[in-house]
Tab-separated table of N, CA and C in Angstrom:
chain	number	residue	atom	x	y	z
A	1	MET	N	127.853	-13.056	83.273
A	1	MET	CA	126.791	-13.216	84.167
A	1	MET	C	126.931	-12.345	85.374
A	2	ALA	N	125.832	-11.791	85.681
A	2	ALA	CA	125.739	-10.817	86.768
A	2	ALA	C	124.757	-11.420	87.748
A	3	VAL	N	124.968	-11.160	89.117
A	3	VAL	CA	123.853	-11.367	90.081
A	3	VAL	C	123.718	-10.069	90.982
A	4	GLU	N	122.488	-9.751	91.169
A	4	GLU	CA	122.087	-8.616	92.032
A	4	GLU	C	121.425	-9.222	93.239
A	5	ILE	N	121.841	-8.915	94.492
A	5	ILE	CA	121.278	-9.539	95.634
A	5	ILE	C	120.733	-8.589	96.560
A	6	THR	N	119.409	-8.736	96.933
A	6	THR	CA	118.788	-7.905	97.854
A	6	THR	C	118.151	-8.674	99.217
A	7	LEU	N	117.940	-8.003	100.101
A	7	LEU	CA	117.191	-8.636	101.279
A	7	LEU	C	115.946	-7.968	101.505
A	8	GLN	N	114.783	-8.661	101.454
A	8	GLN	CA	113.529	-8.086	101.792
A	8	GLN	C	112.839	-8.856	102.733
A	9	ASP	N	112.718	-8.277	104.042
A	9	ASP	CA	112.228	-8.971	105.139
A	9	ASP	C	113.243	-10.193	105.413
A	10	ARG	N	112.759	-11.348	105.395
A	10	ARG	CA	113.613	-12.675	105.678
A	10	ARG	C	113.789	-13.346	104.451
A	11	THR	N	113.628	-12.588	103.211
A	11	THR	CA	113.709	-13.242	101.980
A	11	THR	C	114.887	-12.555	101.165
A	12	LEU	N	115.873	-13.532	100.877
A	12	LEU	CA	117.139	-13.091	99.956
A	12	LEU	C	116.757	-13.306	98.482
A	13	VAL	N	116.839	-12.234	97.692
A	13	VAL	CA	116.459	-12.358	96.369
A	13	VAL	C	117.750	-12.167	95.551
A	14	ALA	N	118.060	-13.064	94.667
A	14	ALA	CA	119.186	-12.936	93.689
A	14	ALA	C	118.706	-12.986	92.375
A	15	VAL	N	118.855	-11.862	91.756
A	15	VAL	CA	118.211	-11.628	90.308
A	15	VAL	C	119.622	-12.052	89.531
A	16	LEU	N	119.489	-13.003	88.680
A	16	LEU	CA	120.511	-13.548	87.833
A	16	LEU	C	120.201	-12.989	86.323
A	17	ASP	N	121.355	-12.781	85.771
A	17	ASP	CA	121.311	-12.201	84.342
A	17	ASP	C	122.393	-12.609	83.419
A	18	GLY	N	122.089	-13.085	82.269
A	18	GLY	CA	123.055	-13.349	81.413
A	18	GLY	C	123.134	-15.047	81.240
A	19	GLU	N	124.333	-15.543	81.118
A	19	GLU	CA	124.529	-17.003	80.970
A	19	GLU	C	125.006	-17.598	82.230
A	20	ILE	N	124.733	-18.770	82.576
A	20	ILE	CA	125.117	-19.567	83.806
A	20	ILE	C	125.861	-20.732	83.227
A	21	ASP	N	127.284	-20.594	83.225
A	21	ASP	CA	128.064	-21.762	82.758
A	21	ASP	C	129.247	-21.999	83.812
A	22	HIS	N	129.985	-22.872	83.425
A	22	HIS	CA	131.141	-23.285	84.317
A	22	HIS	C	132.055	-21.991	84.742
A	23	HIS	N	132.158	-21.117	83.833
A	23	HIS	CA	133.160	-20.012	84.181
A	23	HIS	C	132.470	-18.947	85.058
A	24	CYS	N	131.237	-18.749	85.071
A	24	CYS	CA	130.682	-17.761	85.975
A	24	CYS	C	129.848	-18.282	87.161
A	25	ALA	N	129.646	-19.606	87.152
A	25	ALA	CA	128.831	-20.094	88.342
A	25	ALA	C	129.423	-19.983	89.600
A	26	GLN	N	130.895	-20.318	89.690
A	26	GLN	CA	131.537	-20.206	90.937
A	26	GLN	C	131.557	-18.894	91.725
A	27	PRO	N	131.805	-17.695	90.947
A	27	PRO	CA	131.673	-16.441	91.650
A	27	PRO	C	130.272	-16.102	92.086
A	28	MET	N	129.348	-16.528	91.342
A	28	MET	CA	127.872	-16.384	91.725
A	28	MET	C	127.654	-17.155	93.054
A	29	ARG	N	128.026	-18.423	93.014
A	29	ARG	CA	127.777	-19.371	94.191
A	29	ARG	C	128.308	-18.632	95.463
A	30	THR	N	129.651	-18.192	95.251
A	30	THR	CA	130.332	-17.558	96.484
A	30	THR	C	129.586	-16.322	96.940
A	31	GLU	N	129.022	-15.495	96.026
A	31	GLU	CA	128.374	-14.349	96.318
A	31	GLU	C	127.050	-14.585	97.130
A	32	ILE	N	126.340	-15.481	96.607
A	32	ILE	CA	125.018	-15.851	97.314
A	32	ILE	C	125.230	-16.505	98.572
A	33	ASP	N	126.213	-17.403	98.636
A	33	ASP	CA	126.474	-18.086	99.899
A	33	ASP	C	126.934	-17.223	101.075
A	34	GLU	N	127.760	-16.109	100.709
A	34	GLU	CA	128.095	-15.137	101.569
A	34	GLU	C	126.997	-14.401	102.056
A	35	LYS	N	125.947	-14.099	101.349
A	35	LYS	CA	124.879	-13.485	101.834
A	35	LYS	C	123.804	-14.333	102.606
A	36	ILE	N	123.866	-15.654	102.274
A	36	ILE	CA	123.009	-16.657	103.145
A	36	ILE	C	123.669	-16.789	104.450
A	37	THR	N	124.964	-16.786	104.535
A	37	THR	CA	125.703	-16.816	105.871
A	37	THR	C	125.494	-15.532	106.767
A	38	ALA	N	125.502	-14.324	105.974
A	38	ALA	CA	125.416	-13.188	106.693
A	38	ALA	C	123.950	-12.865	107.180
A	39	TYR	N	122.981	-13.227	106.485
A	39	TYR	CA	121.608	-12.762	106.592
A	39	TYR	C	120.787	-13.942	107.261
A	40	GLN	N	121.111	-15.161	107.116
A	40	GLN	CA	120.364	-16.319	107.522
A	40	GLN	C	118.906	-16.180	107.094
A	41	PRO	N	118.521	-15.989	105.703
A	41	PRO	CA	117.238	-15.778	105.319
A	41	PRO	C	116.270	-17.103	105.537
A	42	GLU	N	115.004	-16.839	105.542
A	42	GLU	CA	114.071	-17.917	105.584
A	42	GLU	C	113.835	-18.503	104.164
A	43	VAL	N	113.894	-17.703	103.213
A	43	VAL	CA	113.730	-18.060	101.895
A	43	VAL	C	114.680	-17.350	100.893
A	44	LEU	N	115.282	-18.212	99.979
A	44	LEU	CA	116.152	-17.538	98.848
A	44	LEU	C	115.533	-17.822	97.721
A	45	VAL	N	115.133	-16.708	96.938
A	45	VAL	CA	114.562	-16.504	95.658
A	45	VAL	C	115.632	-16.408	94.662
A	46	LEU	N	115.787	-17.349	93.736
A	46	LEU	CA	116.684	-17.203	92.561
A	46	LEU	C	115.903	-16.732	91.405
A	47	ASP	N	116.001	-15.558	90.862
A	47	ASP	CA	115.139	-15.046	89.774
A	47	ASP	C	116.005	-15.288	88.555
A	48	PHE	N	115.385	-16.106	87.676
A	48	PHE	CA	116.131	-16.533	86.362
A	48	PHE	C	115.523	-15.716	85.296
A	49	ALA	N	114.718	-14.684	85.368
A	49	ALA	CA	114.134	-14.045	84.159
A	49	ALA	C	115.122	-13.610	83.094
A	50	GLY	N	116.160	-13.124	83.653
A	50	GLY	CA	117.202	-12.642	82.714
A	50	GLY	C	118.213	-13.679	82.270
A	51	VAL	N	118.104	-14.873	82.549
A	51	VAL	CA	119.005	-15.931	82.283
A	51	VAL	C	118.869	-16.288	80.685
A	52	THR	N	119.805	-16.224	79.931
A	52	THR	CA	119.701	-16.596	78.608
A	52	THR	C	120.224	-17.885	78.154
A	53	PHE	N	121.151	-18.476	78.976
A	53	PHE	CA	121.698	-19.754	78.765
A	53	PHE	C	122.022	-20.413	80.091
A	54	MET	N	121.781	-21.747	80.395
A	54	MET	CA	122.243	-22.367	81.493
A	54	MET	C	122.732	-23.884	81.066
A	55	ASP	N	123.860	-24.191	81.599
A	55	ASP	CA	124.176	-25.632	81.509
A	55	ASP	C	124.137	-26.297	82.801
A	56	SER	N	124.860	-27.426	83.013
A	56	SER	CA	124.678	-28.226	84.264
A	56	SER	C	125.196	-27.468	85.509
A	57	SER	N	125.928	-26.441	85.325
A	57	SER	CA	126.427	-25.463	86.341
A	57	SER	C	125.350	-24.827	87.026
A	58	GLY	N	124.306	-24.489	86.231
A	58	GLY	CA	123.001	-23.845	86.823
A	58	GLY	C	122.385	-24.754	87.797
A	59	ILE	N	122.294	-25.979	87.373
A	59	ILE	CA	121.613	-27.024	88.186
A	59	ILE	C	122.320	-27.238	89.456
A	60	GLY	N	123.790	-27.238	89.370
A	60	GLY	CA	124.557	-27.298	90.466
A	60	GLY	C	124.360	-26.057	91.464
A	61	LEU	N	124.293	-24.935	90.795
A	61	LEU	CA	124.002	-23.702	91.715
A	61	LEU	C	122.837	-23.840	92.492
A	62	ILE	N	121.701	-24.330	91.840
A	62	ILE	CA	120.444	-24.495	92.529
A	62	ILE	C	120.616	-25.492	93.685
A	63	MET	N	121.113	-26.605	93.304
A	63	MET	CA	121.262	-27.754	94.294
A	63	MET	C	122.081	-27.390	95.386
A	64	GLY	N	123.141	-26.627	95.265
A	64	GLY	CA	124.124	-26.249	96.300
A	64	GLY	C	123.403	-25.222	97.329
A	65	ARG	N	122.738	-24.285	96.767
A	65	ARG	CA	121.935	-23.297	97.425
A	65	ARG	C	120.765	-24.008	98.284
A	66	HIS	N	120.262	-24.878	97.628
A	66	HIS	CA	119.060	-25.766	98.347
A	66	HIS	C	119.777	-26.403	99.736
A	67	ARG	N	120.960	-26.926	99.430
A	67	ARG	CA	121.566	-27.670	100.538
A	67	ARG	C	121.963	-26.611	101.732
A	68	SER	N	122.355	-25.388	101.262
A	68	SER	CA	122.717	-24.422	102.207
A	68	SER	C	121.414	-23.790	102.890
A	69	MET	N	120.339	-23.649	102.258
A	69	MET	CA	119.079	-23.101	102.878
A	69	MET	C	118.477	-24.219	103.677
A	70	GLU	N	118.541	-25.481	103.305
A	70	GLU	CA	118.121	-26.563	104.026
A	70	GLU	C	118.768	-26.627	105.456
A	71	SER	N	120.072	-26.347	105.449
A	71	SER	CA	120.822	-26.559	106.710
A	71	SER	C	120.439	-25.480	107.682
A	72	ILE	N	119.810	-24.342	107.253
A	72	ILE	CA	119.439	-23.319	108.277
A	72	ILE	C	117.891	-23.258	108.383
A	73	GLY	N	117.192	-24.426	107.856
A	73	GLY	CA	115.807	-24.440	107.896
A	73	GLY	C	114.970	-23.611	106.829
A	74	GLY	N	115.705	-23.133	105.847
A	74	GLY	CA	115.148	-22.341	104.744
A	74	GLY	C	114.733	-23.157	103.597
A	75	GLU	N	114.194	-22.369	102.566
A	75	GLU	CA	113.719	-22.951	101.225
A	75	GLU	C	114.261	-22.075	100.145
A	76	VAL	N	114.310	-22.713	98.976
A	76	VAL	CA	114.620	-22.135	97.779
A	76	VAL	C	113.443	-22.033	96.838
A	77	ILE	N	113.245	-20.878	96.129
A	77	ILE	CA	112.189	-20.681	95.061
A	77	ILE	C	113.013	-20.165	93.889
A	78	VAL	N	112.761	-20.822	92.900
A	78	VAL	CA	113.394	-20.534	91.558
A	78	VAL	C	112.135	-19.700	90.736
A	79	ARG	N	112.498	-18.476	90.465
A	79	ARG	CA	111.366	-17.584	89.901
A	79	ARG	C	111.600	-17.254	88.368
A	80	ASN	N	110.687	-17.319	87.628
A	80	ASN	CA	110.554	-16.882	86.264
A	80	ASN	C	111.703	-17.462	85.339
A	81	PRO	N	111.904	-18.679	85.394
A	81	PRO	CA	112.908	-19.219	84.414
A	81	PRO	C	112.297	-19.261	82.943
A	82	PRO	N	113.071	-18.865	81.849
A	82	PRO	CA	112.456	-18.903	80.501
A	82	PRO	C	112.109	-20.337	80.280
A	83	GLN	N	111.336	-20.509	79.217
A	83	GLN	CA	110.643	-21.762	78.945
A	83	GLN	C	111.942	-22.870	78.668
A	84	HIS	N	112.877	-22.474	77.991
A	84	HIS	CA	114.003	-23.486	77.637
A	84	HIS	C	114.764	-23.836	78.775
A	85	ILE	N	114.901	-23.057	79.778
A	85	ILE	CA	115.495	-23.425	81.072
A	85	ILE	C	114.572	-24.046	81.928
A	86	ARG	N	113.221	-23.734	81.904
A	86	ARG	CA	112.417	-24.472	82.820
A	86	ARG	C	112.207	-25.878	82.481
A	87	ARG	N	112.424	-26.273	81.108
A	87	ARG	CA	112.461	-27.501	80.612
A	87	ARG	C	113.737	-28.255	81.119
A	88	VAL	N	114.849	-27.692	81.097
A	88	VAL	CA	115.981	-28.365	81.655
A	88	VAL	C	115.817	-28.629	83.214
A	89	MET	N	115.198	-27.719	83.915
A	89	MET	CA	114.951	-27.860	85.300
A	89	MET	C	113.982	-28.973	85.502
A	90	ARG	N	112.935	-29.057	84.755
A	90	ARG	CA	112.019	-30.128	84.864
A	90	ARG	C	112.618	-31.552	84.555
A	91	LEU	N	113.519	-31.600	83.564
A	91	LEU	CA	113.996	-32.843	83.161
A	91	LEU	C	114.999	-33.343	84.275
A	92	SER	N	115.635	-32.379	84.985
A	92	SER	CA	116.680	-32.681	86.043
A	92	SER	C	115.978	-32.949	87.354
A	93	GLY	N	114.663	-32.784	87.452
A	93	GLY	CA	114.002	-32.969	88.731
A	93	GLY	C	114.019	-31.866	89.688
A	94	MET	N	114.287	-30.612	89.309
A	94	MET	CA	114.487	-29.567	90.133
A	94	MET	C	113.205	-29.277	91.017
A	95	GLU	N	112.019	-29.637	90.565
A	95	GLU	CA	110.818	-29.545	91.249
A	95	GLU	C	110.786	-30.150	92.632
A	96	ARG	N	111.544	-31.068	92.717
A	96	ARG	CA	111.580	-31.954	93.959
A	96	ARG	C	112.338	-31.242	95.091
A	97	ILE	N	113.301	-30.236	94.746
A	97	ILE	CA	113.992	-29.611	95.696
A	97	ILE	C	113.777	-28.023	95.708
A	98	ALA	N	113.294	-27.582	94.807
A	98	ALA	CA	112.881	-26.073	94.711
A	98	ALA	C	111.580	-25.757	94.064
A	99	GLN	N	110.875	-24.875	94.764
A	99	GLN	CA	109.659	-24.497	94.137
A	99	GLN	C	109.874	-23.584	92.926
A	100	ILE	N	109.282	-23.855	91.721
A	100	ILE	CA	109.414	-23.031	90.528
A	100	ILE	C	108.176	-22.231	90.484
A	101	GLN	N	108.422	-20.880	90.425
A	101	GLN	CA	107.295	-19.940	90.204
A	101	GLN	C	107.331	-19.065	89.025
A	102	MET	N	106.286	-18.792	88.387
A	102	MET	CA	106.177	-17.761	87.427
A	102	MET	C	105.359	-16.787	87.630
A	103	ASP	N	105.876	-15.517	87.648
A	103	ASP	CA	104.959	-14.255	87.862
A	103	ASP	C	103.927	-14.270	86.985
A	104	ALA	N	102.713	-13.753	87.414
A	104	ALA	CA	101.538	-13.544	86.337
A	104	ALA	C	101.903	-12.616	85.386
A	105	PRO	N	101.592	-12.719	84.135
A	105	PRO	CA	101.744	-11.761	83.112
A	105	PRO	C	101.320	-10.435	83.509
A	106	ALA	N	101.905	-9.355	83.142
A	106	ALA	CA	101.429	-8.069	83.438
A	106	ALA	C	100.119	-7.922	82.771
A	107	ALA	N	99.167	-7.126	83.239
A	107	ALA	CA	97.976	-6.833	82.717
A	107	ALA	C	98.255	-5.896	81.559
A	108	GLN	N	97.592	-6.196	80.430
A	108	GLN	CA	97.706	-5.332	79.202
A	108	GLN	C	96.942	-4.074	79.382
A	109	PRO	N	97.430	-2.956	79.081
A	109	PRO	CA	96.647	-1.760	79.241
A	109	PRO	C	95.510	-1.768	78.048
A	110	GLU	N	94.371	-1.138	78.569
A	110	GLU	CA	93.314	-1.260	77.683
A	110	GLU	C	93.598	-0.176	76.503
A	111	GLU	N	93.065	-0.451	75.282
A	111	GLU	CA	93.161	0.373	74.190
A	111	GLU	C	92.265	1.549	74.442
A	112	PRO	N	92.795	2.725	74.208
A	112	PRO	CA	92.028	3.889	74.274
A	112	PRO	C	90.858	3.774	73.401
A	113	ALA	N	89.740	4.356	73.900
A	113	ALA	CA	88.583	4.358	73.085
A	113	ALA	C	88.678	5.262	71.876
A	114	GLU	N	88.162	4.875	70.647
A	114	GLU	CA	88.370	5.434	69.641
A	114	GLU	C	87.795	6.929	69.702
A	115	ARG	N	88.355	7.923	69.041
A	115	ARG	CA	87.752	9.193	69.221
A	115	ARG	C	86.690	9.400	68.016
A	116	ARG	N	85.591	9.870	68.448
A	116	ARG	CA	84.422	9.955	67.368
A	116	ARG	C	84.740	11.269	66.671
A	117	ASP	N	84.603	11.261	65.434
A	117	ASP	CA	84.738	12.543	64.670
A	117	ASP	C	83.413	13.305	64.814
A	118	GLU	N	83.752	14.590	65.112
A	118	GLU	CA	82.650	15.419	65.379
A	118	GLU	C	82.210	15.967	63.949
A	119	GLN	N	81.030	15.930	63.591
A	119	GLN	CA	80.500	16.444	62.332
A	119	GLN	C	79.630	17.584	62.326
């Protein structure tokens, strides 16, 4: 599991990738918490688009970051969780503590007009 963290204005964005389980959740929590402490963001975005598996450690990761952000007056947004992970989040009640957002699907490019054969 990898996490890439960037700061955009007062928003801290953590892009998660791979699996979130007991073994990798702790280093991720530590890394995100260090950035929250250093930057004091207004919003923490946890981007789950690249997450392929999540157990209860992922729920704990969200809940703990919610507490951290709440203590500094901020909020947590969970962005782009895959459908199977969104279902786990819904069943665990994550919508009560974190906003779940899905990016709009990218616009499909138009098919090029067929070329007319010149005769």
